[in-house]
Coordinates of C-alpha atoms and ligand atoms in Angstrom, one line a residue:
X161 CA 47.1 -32.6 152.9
X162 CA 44.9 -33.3 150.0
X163 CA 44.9 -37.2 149.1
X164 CA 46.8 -38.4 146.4
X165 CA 45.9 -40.7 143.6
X166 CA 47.1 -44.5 144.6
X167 CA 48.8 -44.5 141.6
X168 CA 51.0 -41.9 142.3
X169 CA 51.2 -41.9 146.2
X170 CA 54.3 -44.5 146.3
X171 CA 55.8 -42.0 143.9
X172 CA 56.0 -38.9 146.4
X173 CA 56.6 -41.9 149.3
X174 CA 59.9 -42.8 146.9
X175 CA 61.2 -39.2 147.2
X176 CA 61.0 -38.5 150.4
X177 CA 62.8 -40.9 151.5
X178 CA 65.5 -41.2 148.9
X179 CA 65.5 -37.1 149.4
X180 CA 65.4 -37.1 153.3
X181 CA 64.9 -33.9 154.8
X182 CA 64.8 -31.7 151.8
X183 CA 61.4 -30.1 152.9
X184 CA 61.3 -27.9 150.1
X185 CA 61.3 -30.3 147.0
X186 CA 58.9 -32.5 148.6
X187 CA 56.6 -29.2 148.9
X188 CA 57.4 -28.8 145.1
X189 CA 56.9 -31.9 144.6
X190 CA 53.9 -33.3 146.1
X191 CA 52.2 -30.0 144.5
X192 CA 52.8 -31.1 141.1
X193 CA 51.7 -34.6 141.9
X194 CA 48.1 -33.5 143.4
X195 CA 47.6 -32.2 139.9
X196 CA 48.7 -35.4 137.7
X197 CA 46.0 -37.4 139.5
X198 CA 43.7 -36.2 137.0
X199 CA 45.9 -36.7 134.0
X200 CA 46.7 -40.1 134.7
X201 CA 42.8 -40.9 135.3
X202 CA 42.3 -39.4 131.9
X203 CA 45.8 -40.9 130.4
X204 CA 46.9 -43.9 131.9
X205 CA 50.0 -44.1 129.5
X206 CA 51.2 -41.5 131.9
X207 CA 51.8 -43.4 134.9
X208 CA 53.9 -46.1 132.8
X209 CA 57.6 -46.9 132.4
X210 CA 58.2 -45.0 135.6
X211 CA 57.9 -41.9 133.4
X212 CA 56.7 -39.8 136.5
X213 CA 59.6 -41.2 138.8
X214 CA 61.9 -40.2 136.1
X215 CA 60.3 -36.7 136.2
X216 CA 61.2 -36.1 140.1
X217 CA 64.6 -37.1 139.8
X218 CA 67.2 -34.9 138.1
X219 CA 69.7 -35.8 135.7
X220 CA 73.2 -34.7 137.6
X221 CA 73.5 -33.3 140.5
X222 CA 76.4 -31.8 141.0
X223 CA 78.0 -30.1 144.5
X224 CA 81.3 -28.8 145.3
X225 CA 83.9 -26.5 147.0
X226 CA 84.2 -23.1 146.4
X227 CA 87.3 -21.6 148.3
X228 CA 88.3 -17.7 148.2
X229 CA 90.0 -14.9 149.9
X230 CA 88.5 -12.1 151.6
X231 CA 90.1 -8.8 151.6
X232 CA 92.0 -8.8 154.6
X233 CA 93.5 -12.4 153.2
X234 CA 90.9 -14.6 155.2
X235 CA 90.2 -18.3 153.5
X236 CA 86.5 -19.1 153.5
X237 CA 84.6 -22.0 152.1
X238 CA 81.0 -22.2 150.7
X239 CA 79.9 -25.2 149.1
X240 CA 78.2 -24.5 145.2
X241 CA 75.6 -26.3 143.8
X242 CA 74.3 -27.5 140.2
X243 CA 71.1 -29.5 139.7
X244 CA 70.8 -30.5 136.0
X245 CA 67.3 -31.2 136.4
X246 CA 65.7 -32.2 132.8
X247 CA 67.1 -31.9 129.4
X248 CA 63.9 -33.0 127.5
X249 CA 63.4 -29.6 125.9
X250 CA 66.5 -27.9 125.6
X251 CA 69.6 -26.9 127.3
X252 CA 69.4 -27.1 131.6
X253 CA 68.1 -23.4 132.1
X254 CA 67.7 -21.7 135.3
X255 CA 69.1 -19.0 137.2
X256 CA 72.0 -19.0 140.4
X257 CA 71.2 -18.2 143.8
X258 CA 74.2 -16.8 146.3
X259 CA 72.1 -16.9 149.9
X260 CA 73.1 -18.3 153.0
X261 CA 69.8 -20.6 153.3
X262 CA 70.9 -22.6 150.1
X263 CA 71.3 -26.3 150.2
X264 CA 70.8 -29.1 147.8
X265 CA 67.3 -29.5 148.9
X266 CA 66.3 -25.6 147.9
X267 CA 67.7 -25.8 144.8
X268 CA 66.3 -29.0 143.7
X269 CA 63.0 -27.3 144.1
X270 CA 64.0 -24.7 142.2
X271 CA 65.4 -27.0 139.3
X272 CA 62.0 -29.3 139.6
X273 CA 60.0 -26.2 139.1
X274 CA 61.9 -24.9 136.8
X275 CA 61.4 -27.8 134.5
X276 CA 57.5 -27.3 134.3
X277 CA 57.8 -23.5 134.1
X278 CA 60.5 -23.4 131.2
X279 CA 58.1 -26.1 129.4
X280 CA 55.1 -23.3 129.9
X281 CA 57.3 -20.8 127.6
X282 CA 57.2 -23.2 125.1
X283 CA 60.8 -22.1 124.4
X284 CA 63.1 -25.0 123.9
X285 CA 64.5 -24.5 127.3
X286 CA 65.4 -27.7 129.4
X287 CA 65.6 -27.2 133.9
X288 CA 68.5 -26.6 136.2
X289 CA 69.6 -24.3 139.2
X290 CA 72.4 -23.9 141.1
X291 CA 74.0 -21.5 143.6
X292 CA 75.6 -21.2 146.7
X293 CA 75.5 -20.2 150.0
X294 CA 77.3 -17.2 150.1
X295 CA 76.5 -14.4 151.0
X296 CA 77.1 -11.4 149.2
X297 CA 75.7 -9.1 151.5
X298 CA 78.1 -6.5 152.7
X299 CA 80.9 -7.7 150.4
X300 CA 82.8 -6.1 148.8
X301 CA 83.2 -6.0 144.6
X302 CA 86.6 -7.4 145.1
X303 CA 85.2 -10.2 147.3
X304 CA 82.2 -11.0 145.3
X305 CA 84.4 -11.2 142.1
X306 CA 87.0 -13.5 143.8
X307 CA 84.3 -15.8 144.9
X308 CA 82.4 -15.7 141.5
X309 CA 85.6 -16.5 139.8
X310 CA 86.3 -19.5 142.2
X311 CA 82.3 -20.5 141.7
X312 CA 83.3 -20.6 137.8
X313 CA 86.3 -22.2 138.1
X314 CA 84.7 -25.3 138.5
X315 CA 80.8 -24.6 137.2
X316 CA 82.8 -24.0 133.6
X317 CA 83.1 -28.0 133.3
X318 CA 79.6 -28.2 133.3
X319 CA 78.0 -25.1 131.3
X320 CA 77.6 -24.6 127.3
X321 CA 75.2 -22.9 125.0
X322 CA 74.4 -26.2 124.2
X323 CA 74.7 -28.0 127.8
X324 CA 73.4 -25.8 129.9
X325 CA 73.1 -21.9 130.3
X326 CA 72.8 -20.0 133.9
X327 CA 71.1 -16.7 134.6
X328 CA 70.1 -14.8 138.3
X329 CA 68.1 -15.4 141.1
X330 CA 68.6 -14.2 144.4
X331 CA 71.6 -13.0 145.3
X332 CA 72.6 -12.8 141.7
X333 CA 72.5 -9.9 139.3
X334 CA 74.4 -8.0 136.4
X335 CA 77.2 -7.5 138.8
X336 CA 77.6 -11.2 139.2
X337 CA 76.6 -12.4 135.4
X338 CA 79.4 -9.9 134.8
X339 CA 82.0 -12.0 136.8
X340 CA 81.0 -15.3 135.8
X341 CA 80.9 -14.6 132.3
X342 CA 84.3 -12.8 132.0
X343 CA 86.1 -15.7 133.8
X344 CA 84.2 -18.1 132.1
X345 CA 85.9 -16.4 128.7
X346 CA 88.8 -16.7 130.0
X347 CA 89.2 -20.1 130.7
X348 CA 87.7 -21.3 127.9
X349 CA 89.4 -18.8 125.3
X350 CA 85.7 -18.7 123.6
X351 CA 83.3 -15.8 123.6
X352 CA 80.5 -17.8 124.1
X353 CA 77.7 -15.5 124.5
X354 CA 74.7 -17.9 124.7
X355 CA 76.4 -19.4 127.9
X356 CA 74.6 -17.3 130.7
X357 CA 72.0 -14.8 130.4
X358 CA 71.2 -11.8 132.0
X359 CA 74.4 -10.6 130.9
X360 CA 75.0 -6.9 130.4
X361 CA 73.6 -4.7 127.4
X362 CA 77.2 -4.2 126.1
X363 CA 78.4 -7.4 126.0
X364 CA 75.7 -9.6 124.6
X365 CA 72.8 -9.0 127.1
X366 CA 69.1 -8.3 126.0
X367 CA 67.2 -5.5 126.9
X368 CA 64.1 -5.8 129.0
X369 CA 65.4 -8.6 130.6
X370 CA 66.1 -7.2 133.5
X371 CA 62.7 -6.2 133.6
X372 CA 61.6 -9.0 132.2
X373 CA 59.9 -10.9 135.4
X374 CA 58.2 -8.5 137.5
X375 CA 56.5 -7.1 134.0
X376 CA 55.7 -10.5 133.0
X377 CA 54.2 -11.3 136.3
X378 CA 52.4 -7.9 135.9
X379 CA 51.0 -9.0 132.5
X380 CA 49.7 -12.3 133.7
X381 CA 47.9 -11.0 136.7
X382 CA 46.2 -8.6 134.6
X383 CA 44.9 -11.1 132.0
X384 CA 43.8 -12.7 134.8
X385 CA 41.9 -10.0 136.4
X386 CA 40.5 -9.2 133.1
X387 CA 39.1 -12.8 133.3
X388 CA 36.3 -11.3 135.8
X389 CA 36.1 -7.7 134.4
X390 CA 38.9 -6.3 136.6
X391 CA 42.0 -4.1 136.3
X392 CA 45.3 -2.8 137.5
X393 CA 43.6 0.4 137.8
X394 CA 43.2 1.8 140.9
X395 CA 43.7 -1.3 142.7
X396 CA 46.0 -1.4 145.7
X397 CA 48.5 -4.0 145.6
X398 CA 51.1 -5.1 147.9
X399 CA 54.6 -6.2 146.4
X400 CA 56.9 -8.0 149.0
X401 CA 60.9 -7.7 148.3
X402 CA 62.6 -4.8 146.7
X403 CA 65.2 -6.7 144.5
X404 CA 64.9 -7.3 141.2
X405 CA 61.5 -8.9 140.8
X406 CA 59.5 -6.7 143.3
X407 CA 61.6 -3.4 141.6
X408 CA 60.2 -4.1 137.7
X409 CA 56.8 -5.3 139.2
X410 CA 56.2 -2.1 141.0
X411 CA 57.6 -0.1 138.0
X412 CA 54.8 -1.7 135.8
X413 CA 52.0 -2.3 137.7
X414 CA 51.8 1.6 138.7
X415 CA 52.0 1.9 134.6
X416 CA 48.8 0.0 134.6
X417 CA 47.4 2.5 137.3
X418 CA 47.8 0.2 140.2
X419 CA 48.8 2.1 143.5
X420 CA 51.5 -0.3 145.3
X421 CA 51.5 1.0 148.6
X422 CA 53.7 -1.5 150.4
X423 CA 56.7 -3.3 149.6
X424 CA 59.8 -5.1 152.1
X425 CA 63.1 -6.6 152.3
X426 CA 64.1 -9.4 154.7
X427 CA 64.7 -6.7 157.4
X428 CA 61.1 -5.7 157.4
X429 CA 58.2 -3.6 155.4
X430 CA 57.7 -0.1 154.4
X431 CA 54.1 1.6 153.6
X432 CA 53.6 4.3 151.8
X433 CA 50.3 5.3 151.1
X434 CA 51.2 7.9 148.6
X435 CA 52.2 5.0 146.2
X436 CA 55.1 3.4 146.8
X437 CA 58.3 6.1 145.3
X438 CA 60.1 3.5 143.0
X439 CA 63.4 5.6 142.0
X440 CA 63.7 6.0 146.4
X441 CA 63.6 2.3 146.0
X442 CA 65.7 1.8 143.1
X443 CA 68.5 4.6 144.6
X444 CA 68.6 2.3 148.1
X445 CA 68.4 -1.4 146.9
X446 CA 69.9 -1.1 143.6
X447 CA 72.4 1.7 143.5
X448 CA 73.7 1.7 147.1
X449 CA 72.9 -2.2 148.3
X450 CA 71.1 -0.6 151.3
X451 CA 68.5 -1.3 153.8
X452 CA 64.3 -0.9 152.5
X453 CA 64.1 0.8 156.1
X454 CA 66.2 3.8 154.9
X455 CA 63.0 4.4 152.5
X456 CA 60.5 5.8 155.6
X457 CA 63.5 8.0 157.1
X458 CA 64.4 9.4 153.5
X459 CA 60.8 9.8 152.4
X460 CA 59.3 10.9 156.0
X461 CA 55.2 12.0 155.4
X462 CA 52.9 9.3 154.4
X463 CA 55.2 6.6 154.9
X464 CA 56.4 4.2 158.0
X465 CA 58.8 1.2 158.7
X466 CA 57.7 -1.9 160.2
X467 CA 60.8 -4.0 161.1
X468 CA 59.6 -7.4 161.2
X469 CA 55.9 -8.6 161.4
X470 CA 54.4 -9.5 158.1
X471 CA 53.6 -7.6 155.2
X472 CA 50.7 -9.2 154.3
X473 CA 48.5 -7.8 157.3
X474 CA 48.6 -4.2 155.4
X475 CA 45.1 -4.5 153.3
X476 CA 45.6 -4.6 149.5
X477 CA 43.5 -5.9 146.4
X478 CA 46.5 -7.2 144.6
X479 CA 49.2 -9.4 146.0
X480 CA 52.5 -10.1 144.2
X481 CA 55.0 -11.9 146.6
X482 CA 58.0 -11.5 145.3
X483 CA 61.2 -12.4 148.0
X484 CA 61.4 -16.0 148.9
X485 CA 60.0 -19.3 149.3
X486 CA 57.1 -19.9 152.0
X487 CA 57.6 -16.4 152.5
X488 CA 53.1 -16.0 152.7
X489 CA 51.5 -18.5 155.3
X490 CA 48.3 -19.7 155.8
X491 CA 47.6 -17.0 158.4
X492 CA 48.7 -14.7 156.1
X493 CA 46.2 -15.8 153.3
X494 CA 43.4 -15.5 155.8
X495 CA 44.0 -12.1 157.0
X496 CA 44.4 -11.5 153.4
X497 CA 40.7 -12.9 152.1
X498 CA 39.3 -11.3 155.1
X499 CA 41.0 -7.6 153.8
X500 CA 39.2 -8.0 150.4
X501 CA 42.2 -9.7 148.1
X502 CA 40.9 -10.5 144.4
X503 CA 43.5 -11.9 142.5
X504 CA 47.1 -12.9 143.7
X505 CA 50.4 -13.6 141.1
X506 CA 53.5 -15.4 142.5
X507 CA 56.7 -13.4 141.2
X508 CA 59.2 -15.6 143.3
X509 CA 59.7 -19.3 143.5
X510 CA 56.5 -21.7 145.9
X511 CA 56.1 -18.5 148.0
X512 CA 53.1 -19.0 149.5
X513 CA 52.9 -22.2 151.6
X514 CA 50.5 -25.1 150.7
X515 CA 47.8 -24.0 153.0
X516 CA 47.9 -20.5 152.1
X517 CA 47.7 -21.6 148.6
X518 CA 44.0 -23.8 149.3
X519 CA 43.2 -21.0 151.4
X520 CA 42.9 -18.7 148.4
X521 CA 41.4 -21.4 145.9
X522 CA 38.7 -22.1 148.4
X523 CA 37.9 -18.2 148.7
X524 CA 37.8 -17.6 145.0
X525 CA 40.8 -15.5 144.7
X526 CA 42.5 -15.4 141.4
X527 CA 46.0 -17.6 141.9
X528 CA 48.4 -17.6 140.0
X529 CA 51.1 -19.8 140.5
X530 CA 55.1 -18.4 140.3
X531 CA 55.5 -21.3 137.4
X532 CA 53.2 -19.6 135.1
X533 CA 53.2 -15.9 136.5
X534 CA 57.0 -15.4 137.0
X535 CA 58.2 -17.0 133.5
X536 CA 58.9 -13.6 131.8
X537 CA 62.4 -14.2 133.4
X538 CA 63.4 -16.7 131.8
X539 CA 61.3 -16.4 128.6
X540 CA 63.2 -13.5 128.1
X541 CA 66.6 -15.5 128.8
X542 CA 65.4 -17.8 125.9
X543 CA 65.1 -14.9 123.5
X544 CA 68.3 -13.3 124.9
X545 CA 69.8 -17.0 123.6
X546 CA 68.1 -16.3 120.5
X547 CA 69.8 -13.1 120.1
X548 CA 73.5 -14.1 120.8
X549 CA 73.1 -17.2 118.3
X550 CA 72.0 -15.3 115.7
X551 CA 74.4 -12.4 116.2
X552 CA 71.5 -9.8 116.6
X553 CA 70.5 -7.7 119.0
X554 CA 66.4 -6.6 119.5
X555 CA 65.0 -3.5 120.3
X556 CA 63.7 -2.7 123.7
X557 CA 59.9 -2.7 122.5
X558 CA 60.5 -5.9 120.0
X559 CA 61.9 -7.8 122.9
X560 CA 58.6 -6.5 125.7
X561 CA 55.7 -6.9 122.8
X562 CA 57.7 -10.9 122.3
X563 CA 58.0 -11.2 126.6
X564 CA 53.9 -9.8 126.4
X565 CA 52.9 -12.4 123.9
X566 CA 54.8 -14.9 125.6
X567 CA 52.9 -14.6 128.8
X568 CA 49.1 -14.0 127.0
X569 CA 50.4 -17.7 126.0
X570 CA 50.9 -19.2 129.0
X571 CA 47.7 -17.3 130.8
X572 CA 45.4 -18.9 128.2
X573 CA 47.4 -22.1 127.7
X574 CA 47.1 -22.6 131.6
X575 CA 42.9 -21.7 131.4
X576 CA 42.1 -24.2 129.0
X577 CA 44.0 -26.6 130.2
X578 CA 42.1 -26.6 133.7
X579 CA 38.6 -26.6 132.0
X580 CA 39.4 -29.4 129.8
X581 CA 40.6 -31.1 133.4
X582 CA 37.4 -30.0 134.8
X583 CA 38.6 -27.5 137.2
X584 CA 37.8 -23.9 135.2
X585 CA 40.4 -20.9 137.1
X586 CA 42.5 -23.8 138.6
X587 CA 45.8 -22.4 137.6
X588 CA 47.6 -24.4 139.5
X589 CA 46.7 -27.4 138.2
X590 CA 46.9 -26.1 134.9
X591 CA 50.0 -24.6 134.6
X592 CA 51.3 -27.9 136.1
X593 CA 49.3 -30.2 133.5
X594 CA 50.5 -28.2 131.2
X595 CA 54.2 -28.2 131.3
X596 CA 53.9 -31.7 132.8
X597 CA 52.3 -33.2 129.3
X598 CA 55.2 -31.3 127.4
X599 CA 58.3 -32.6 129.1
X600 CA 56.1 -36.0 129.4
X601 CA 56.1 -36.1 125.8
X602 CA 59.3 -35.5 124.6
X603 CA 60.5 -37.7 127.2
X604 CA 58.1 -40.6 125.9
X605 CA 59.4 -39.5 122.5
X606 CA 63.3 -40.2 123.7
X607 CA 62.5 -44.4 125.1
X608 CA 63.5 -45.2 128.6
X609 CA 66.3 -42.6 129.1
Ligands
LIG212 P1 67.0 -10.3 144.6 O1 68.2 -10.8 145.2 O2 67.1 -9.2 143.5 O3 65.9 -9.8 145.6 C1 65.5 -10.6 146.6 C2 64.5 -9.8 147.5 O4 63.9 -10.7 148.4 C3 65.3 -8.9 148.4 O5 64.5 -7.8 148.7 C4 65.5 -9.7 149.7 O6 65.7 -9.0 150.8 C5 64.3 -10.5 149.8 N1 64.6 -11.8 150.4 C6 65.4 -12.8 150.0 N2 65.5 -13.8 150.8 C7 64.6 -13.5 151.8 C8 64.2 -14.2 153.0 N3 64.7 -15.4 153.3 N4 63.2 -13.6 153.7 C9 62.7 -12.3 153.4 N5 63.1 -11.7 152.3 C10 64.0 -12.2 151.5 O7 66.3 -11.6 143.9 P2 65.1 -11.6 142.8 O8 64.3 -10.5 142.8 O9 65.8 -12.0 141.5 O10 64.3 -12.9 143.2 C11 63.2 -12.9 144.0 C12 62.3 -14.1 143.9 O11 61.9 -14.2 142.5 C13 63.1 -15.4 144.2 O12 62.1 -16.4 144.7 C14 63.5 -15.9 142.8 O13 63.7 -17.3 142.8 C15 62.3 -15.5 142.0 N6 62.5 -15.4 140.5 C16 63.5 -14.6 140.0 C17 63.6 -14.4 138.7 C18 64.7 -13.5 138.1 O14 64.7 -13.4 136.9 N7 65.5 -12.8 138.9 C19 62.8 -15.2 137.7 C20 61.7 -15.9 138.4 C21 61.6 -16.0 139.7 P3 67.2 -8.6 151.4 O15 67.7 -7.5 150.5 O16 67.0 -8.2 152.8 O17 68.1 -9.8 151.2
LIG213 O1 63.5 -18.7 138.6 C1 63.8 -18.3 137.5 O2 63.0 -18.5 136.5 C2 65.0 -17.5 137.3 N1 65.7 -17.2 138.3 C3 65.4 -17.0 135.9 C4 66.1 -18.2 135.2 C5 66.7 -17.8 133.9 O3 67.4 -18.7 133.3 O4 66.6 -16.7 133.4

């Protein structure tokens, strides 16, 4: 592991042990802390009044039972999850992930990050996630309302427009936003719009927010090819997942003349070199909750299933990983570099490993970190808060030319950032300096709180 600077090694010592075992925020952690070394060298003020140590740990952290009823009238139990993580900038903002694999650890990651990447927007957006680990998959509507109602039933005590405003994330989609929202009217007895995003377009929702994070990764990357004279066009480019991220990132990089010839769900991956048929996609993932290996029986020529094995061995230009966490390893980013990868733009949450991550910095690769490159998401949550406080609703090309700007923002806020730290095309360091020094100084702003 890279070496840390001394004055910030005790800090990443402090939260692993007061956060035993929660392997995932200590990745997300430790990452962000590599990066301060320099900004404390060049701004000691920084590294005072335990302002970091304040950083890394969240505000409230709240955990608790969800019980419901299945449809043949089983009791189950999952346990839901709310990590309030910083409040410097806003209302907590972050989205709600329903997977099996979630625990407090996963989504304190995802709260930490989200701190940093909200700050990036420059939206006045504070950080939180929460979730569960339920699974939705093969549930019913009727089952997946029941739980969402229970899930409410006690996130309500904790929510507001003001207080803090859920979205999606894995797991979690218009469906679900549609579930939480109308229980959270009802108990309540306020149409609170602003409460969650993501909602629906006929009840308060924005448009192109849906699409809103697979473009937005798509309009990052290709600022950053443009960095070195490249485009979209013609490239091949890999997208892993086929839920919502992967679906709007496909849809817009072939718009921008990129042929995406592979993309996978947790099952395994599907190729198609033909270009990758999005409305297949669409009709199997989004329309019938089906399996991405339906895609090579439906489609037949050109196309084939690999269950399992790793979708980064098929050779692509572009690479937008867009399922899970430490979902791209280090052997993947070698076999990767050695298939000719230029530039690569993180649509989920951390997922490419550490390793995989120094891999591509040491082989030139354009990286762009999912803290920069996936905040169209929630970017366009901010605006869609904009819209329900102020009674108005935006057109679909108002909201996108806002969401591009946005994004051209972060790119170049993120580039300058690492040359004035001395590290030019570091994005990782500078989209972590970045909305590091803008949650750093409100909180500086605010006294010890
Ligand atoms: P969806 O639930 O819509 O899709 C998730 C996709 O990833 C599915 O194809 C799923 O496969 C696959 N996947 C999930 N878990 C795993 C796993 N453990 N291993 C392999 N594949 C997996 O979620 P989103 O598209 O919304 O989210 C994808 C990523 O993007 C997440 O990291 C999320 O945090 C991040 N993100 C999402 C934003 C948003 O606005 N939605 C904003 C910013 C980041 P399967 O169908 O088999 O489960
Ligand atoms: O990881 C993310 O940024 C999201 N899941 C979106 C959060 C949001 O509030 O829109």
């Amino acid at each position: 592991m890279p070496h840390l600077d001394e004055r910030l090694e005790h800090i990443y010592n402090d939260v692993t042990r007061r956060n035993a075992g929660e392997a995932e925020f200590h990745q997300a952690v430790r990452e962000v802390l590599e990066s301060l070394g320099r900004v404390v060298a060049k701004r000691p003020v920084y590294a005072e009044d335990a302002l970091i140590e304040r950083i890394c740990e969240p505000e409230r952290q709240i955990i608790f039972r969800v019980p419901w009823t299945d449809d043949k009238g089983k009791v189950h139990i999952n346990r839901g999850f709310r990590v309030q993580f910083n409040s410097a900038l806003g209302p907590y903002k972050g989205g709600l992930r329903f997977h099996p694999s979630v625990n407090v650890g996963i989504i304190k990651f995802l709260g930490f990050e989200q701190t940093f990447k909200n700050a990036l927007t420059g939206l006045p957006i504070g950080g939180g996630k929460g979730g569960s680990d339920f699974n939705p998959r093969d549930r019913s509507d009727a089952e997946v309302m029941r739980f969402c109602q229970s899930f409410m039933t006690e996130l309500s005590r904790h929510l507001g427009e003001y207080t803090d405003v859920p979205a999606g994330d894995i797991g979690v989609g218009a469906r679900e936003i549609g579930y939480m929202f109308g229980h959270y009217k009802r108990l309540t007895n306020r149409y609170e719009a602003g409460v969650l995003t993501g909602k629906g377009l006929f009840y308060g929702g924005s448009r192109a927010r849906k699409e809103a994070t697979g473009y937005g990764n798509t309009y990052f990357v290709e600022r950053m090819l443009a960095t070195r004279g490249h485009s979209f066009d013609g490239k091949k480019v890999v997208v892993s997942g086929s839920g919502n991220v992967a679906i709007y990132t496909i849809e817009k990089v072939q718009s921008f003349g990129g042929v995406v010839i592979a993309c996978s769900d947790s099952g395994g991956y599907v190729v198609d070199e033909n270009g990758i048929d999005l409305n297949l996609v669409q009709e199997i993932k989004e329309v019938r909750r089906g399996r991405i290996s339906e895609y090579a029986r439906l489609k037949g020529k050109g196309s084939h299933y690999i269950e399992k094995g790793s979708i980064w061995d098929v050779p692509c230009e572009v690479a937008m990983p867009s399922a899970t966490q430490n979902e791209l390893t280090g052997r993947d980013a070698r076999t990767l570099v050695k298939n000719g990868l230029i530039a690569l733009g993180e649509g989920a949450n951390m997922p490419c490993t550490p390793d995989a991550v120094k891999l591509f910095q040491e082989a030139g690769i354009l990286f762009a970190p999912g803290k920069a490159a996936n905040a169209g998401g929630v970017a366009t949550s901010a605006l869609e808060m904009q819209q329900n406080a102020s009674r108005d609703s935006w057109t679909f090309e108002q909201t996108e030319a806002r969401l591009a700007q946005i994004m051209r923002n972060i790119h170049d806020d993120c580039a300058s950032t690492a040359e004035e730290y001395g590290a030019p095309g570091d994005y990782v360091l500078g989209a972590n300096i970045t909305g590091f020094v803008r949650v750093a100084e409100a909180m500086r702003a605010f006294g010890v709180i």
